[in-house]
Amino acid sequence: MTGKYSDKYKKIGQKIKYYRKQKRLTQQELADKISISMSYLTKIEAQNCDKPFSLEVLFEVSDALNIPVTCLLEDI
C-alpha cells in the first residue's frame, strides 16, 4: 500500500498482532471470531500491510480481543 496513511495501517496491524498473541489466539481463531478470512487478517498483520481495513473490522477486532479500540490507535 502506498497511500497517505499506509504507515498508520502498518502500525495498527502490528498492534493487532501484538494483542492477538498476548491473548494466545492464532490468526485463524481471531479471524473466525470476527468473521473474516485468515488471509485477510494475515494481510492486515503483515509488516508491509498492503490491505486497508474498515472501522467495522477494527471495532470487531477490539471486541474479540476484549480491549478498547483506543489501544489499537495509540501512538499511530
XYZ file of N, CA and C in Angstrom:
228
model
N 0.847 -1.160 0.000
C 0.000 0.000 0.000
C 0.892 1.222 0.000
N 0.593 2.164 -0.827
C 1.403 3.372 -0.904
C 0.553 4.603 -0.660
N -0.532 4.461 0.067
C -1.420 5.568 0.339
C -0.873 6.492 1.409
N -1.591 7.578 1.577
C -1.234 8.624 2.531
C -1.107 8.079 3.957
N -1.902 7.087 4.307
C -1.935 6.576 5.676
C -1.342 5.177 5.816
N -0.551 4.746 4.869
C -0.032 3.379 4.896
C 0.765 3.084 6.166
N 1.538 4.046 6.649
C 2.301 3.827 7.880
C 1.385 3.602 9.072
N 0.261 4.295 9.092
C -0.693 4.135 10.188
C -1.345 2.752 10.144
N -1.703 2.288 8.949
C -2.267 0.944 8.811
C -1.253 -0.108 9.277
N 0.011 0.089 8.943
C 1.055 -0.855 9.351
C 1.155 -0.922 10.868
N 1.145 0.243 11.515
C 1.249 0.280 12.981
C 0.047 -0.380 13.637
N -1.138 -0.122 13.123
C -2.349 -0.745 13.681
C -2.282 -2.250 13.493
N -1.871 -2.689 12.325
C -1.744 -4.122 12.055
C -0.780 -4.798 13.008
N 0.319 -4.137 13.322
C 1.290 -4.698 14.258
C 0.723 -4.747 15.678
N -0.093 -3.765 16.024
C -0.736 -3.785 17.343
C -1.769 -4.901 17.430
N -2.508 -5.114 16.356
C -3.460 -6.229 16.333
C -2.711 -7.535 16.564
N -1.607 -7.707 15.875
C -0.794 -8.912 16.023
C -0.293 -9.057 17.459
N 0.191 -7.974 18.047
C 0.707 -8.000 19.404
C -0.376 -8.445 20.393
N -1.540 -7.800 20.328
C -2.612 -8.132 21.266
C -3.185 -9.523 21.013
N -3.230 -9.940 19.767
C -3.695 -11.298 19.454
C -2.786 -12.321 20.105
N -1.483 -12.116 19.967
C -0.531 -13.049 20.558
C -0.589 -12.995 22.082
N -0.790 -11.819 22.623
C -0.902 -11.668 24.075
C -2.101 -12.460 24.605
N -3.171 -12.522 23.809
C -4.372 -13.281 24.184
C -4.257 -14.758 23.798
N -3.113 -15.123 23.228
C -2.825 -16.504 22.822
C -3.838 -17.049 21.821
N -4.154 -16.215 20.846
C -5.047 -16.626 19.764
C -4.233 -16.805 18.490
N -4.587 -17.787 17.711
C -3.986 -17.926 16.386
C -4.686 -16.948 15.444
N -4.092 -16.753 14.293
C -4.749 -15.914 13.294
C -6.096 -16.510 12.907
N -6.141 -17.815 12.774
C -7.393 -18.470 12.395
C -8.466 -18.252 13.460
N -8.100 -18.368 14.717
C -9.070 -18.175 15.800
C -9.631 -16.756 15.814
N -8.757 -15.767 15.665
C -9.234 -14.382 15.641
C -10.074 -14.121 14.399
N -9.623 -14.596 13.266
C -10.381 -14.415 12.020
C -11.774 -15.016 12.154
N -11.865 -16.200 12.737
C -13.169 -16.844 12.937
C -14.053 -16.018 13.868
N -13.468 -15.456 14.917
C -14.243 -14.661 15.878
C -14.852 -13.423 15.236
N -14.163 -12.871 14.249
C -14.653 -11.620 13.642
C -15.190 -11.818 12.229
N -15.305 -13.068 11.834
C -15.916 -13.424 10.542
C -15.224 -12.804 9.337
N -13.882 -12.910 9.346
C -13.114 -12.553 8.157
C -12.227 -13.748 7.826
N -11.665 -13.756 6.636
C -10.785 -14.863 6.270
C -9.427 -14.702 6.954
N -8.763 -15.826 7.161
C -7.435 -15.774 7.752
C -6.473 -15.032 6.828
N -6.644 -15.177 5.521
C -5.737 -14.488 4.600
C -5.896 -12.968 4.704
N -7.118 -12.503 4.950
C -7.343 -11.064 5.140
C -6.648 -10.602 6.421
N -6.801 -11.345 7.516
C -6.133 -10.987 8.764
C -4.626 -11.039 8.597
N -4.132 -12.031 7.874
C -2.695 -12.128 7.620
C -2.183 -10.874 6.926
N -2.935 -10.392 5.959
C -2.536 -9.170 5.246
C -2.582 -7.963 6.158
N -3.591 -7.885 7.029
C -3.689 -6.763 7.967
C -2.485 -6.755 8.906
N -2.091 -7.923 9.380
C -0.987 -8.030 10.331
C 0.393 -8.013 9.681
N 0.455 -8.120 8.387
C 1.751 -8.188 7.699
C 2.562 -6.916 7.933
N 3.861 -7.102 8.066
C 4.773 -5.976 8.294
C 4.616 -4.905 7.212
N 4.352 -5.334 5.998
C 4.207 -4.387 4.885
C 2.732 -4.142 4.548
N 1.844 -4.443 5.454
C 0.389 -4.277 5.368
C -0.076 -3.571 4.095
N -0.505 -4.356 3.111
C -0.959 -3.780 1.848
C -2.473 -3.789 1.740
N -3.152 -3.970 2.867
C -4.605 -4.124 2.847
C -5.262 -3.120 3.796
N -5.921 -2.090 3.245
C -6.669 -1.196 4.133
C -7.865 -1.947 4.714
N -8.309 -1.534 5.874
C -9.438 -2.190 6.515
C -10.366 -1.132 7.101
N -11.599 -1.533 7.315
C -12.633 -0.594 7.749
C -12.629 -0.414 9.262
N -13.318 0.626 9.702
C -13.520 0.814 11.136
C -14.312 -0.337 11.724
N -15.225 -0.877 10.950
C -16.009 -2.013 11.425
C -15.093 -3.181 11.788
N -14.120 -3.480 10.940
C -13.162 -4.550 11.225
C -12.360 -4.202 12.477
N -11.947 -2.951 12.589
C -11.181 -2.516 13.750
C -11.995 -2.691 15.038
N -13.258 -2.311 15.006
C -14.126 -2.472 16.180
C -14.341 -3.953 16.498
N -14.507 -4.775 15.464
C -14.675 -6.219 15.674
C -13.434 -6.823 16.328
N -12.267 -6.399 15.878
C -11.015 -6.894 16.448
C -10.915 -6.498 17.916
N -11.189 -5.237 18.216
C -11.072 -4.800 19.608
C -12.063 -5.542 20.506
N -13.267 -5.788 19.999
C -14.241 -6.558 20.773
C -13.764 -7.994 20.992
N -13.269 -8.619 19.941
C -12.827 -10.011 20.034
C -11.630 -10.166 20.971
N -10.772 -9.155 20.999
C -9.597 -9.200 21.869
C -9.896 -8.643 23.260
N -11.105 -8.125 23.412
C -11.544 -7.563 24.693
C -10.623 -6.435 25.165
N -10.310 -5.538 24.216
C -9.504 -4.363 24.528
C -10.204 -3.138 23.953
N -9.987 -1.969 24.537
C -10.549 -0.753 23.958
C -9.940 -0.486 22.581
N -10.729 -0.004 21.678
C -10.214 0.289 20.338
C -9.089 1.313 20.399
N -9.093 2.143 21.417
C -8.040 3.150 21.556
C -6.655 2.508 21.712
N -6.601 1.291 22.255
C -5.319 0.580 22.362
C -4.696 0.362 20.990
N -5.534 0.171 19.997
C -5.042 -0.080 18.640
C -4.682 1.213 17.909
N -5.154 2.339 18.451
C -4.944 3.618 17.781
C -3.908 4.509 18.461
N -3.454 4.099 19.645
C -2.462 4.897 20.371
C -1.150 4.970 19.607
N -0.576 6.137 19.609
C 0.771 6.361 19.046
C 0.900 5.988 17.574
N -0.155 6.187 16.832
C -0.015 5.908 15.409
C 0.263 7.212 14.701
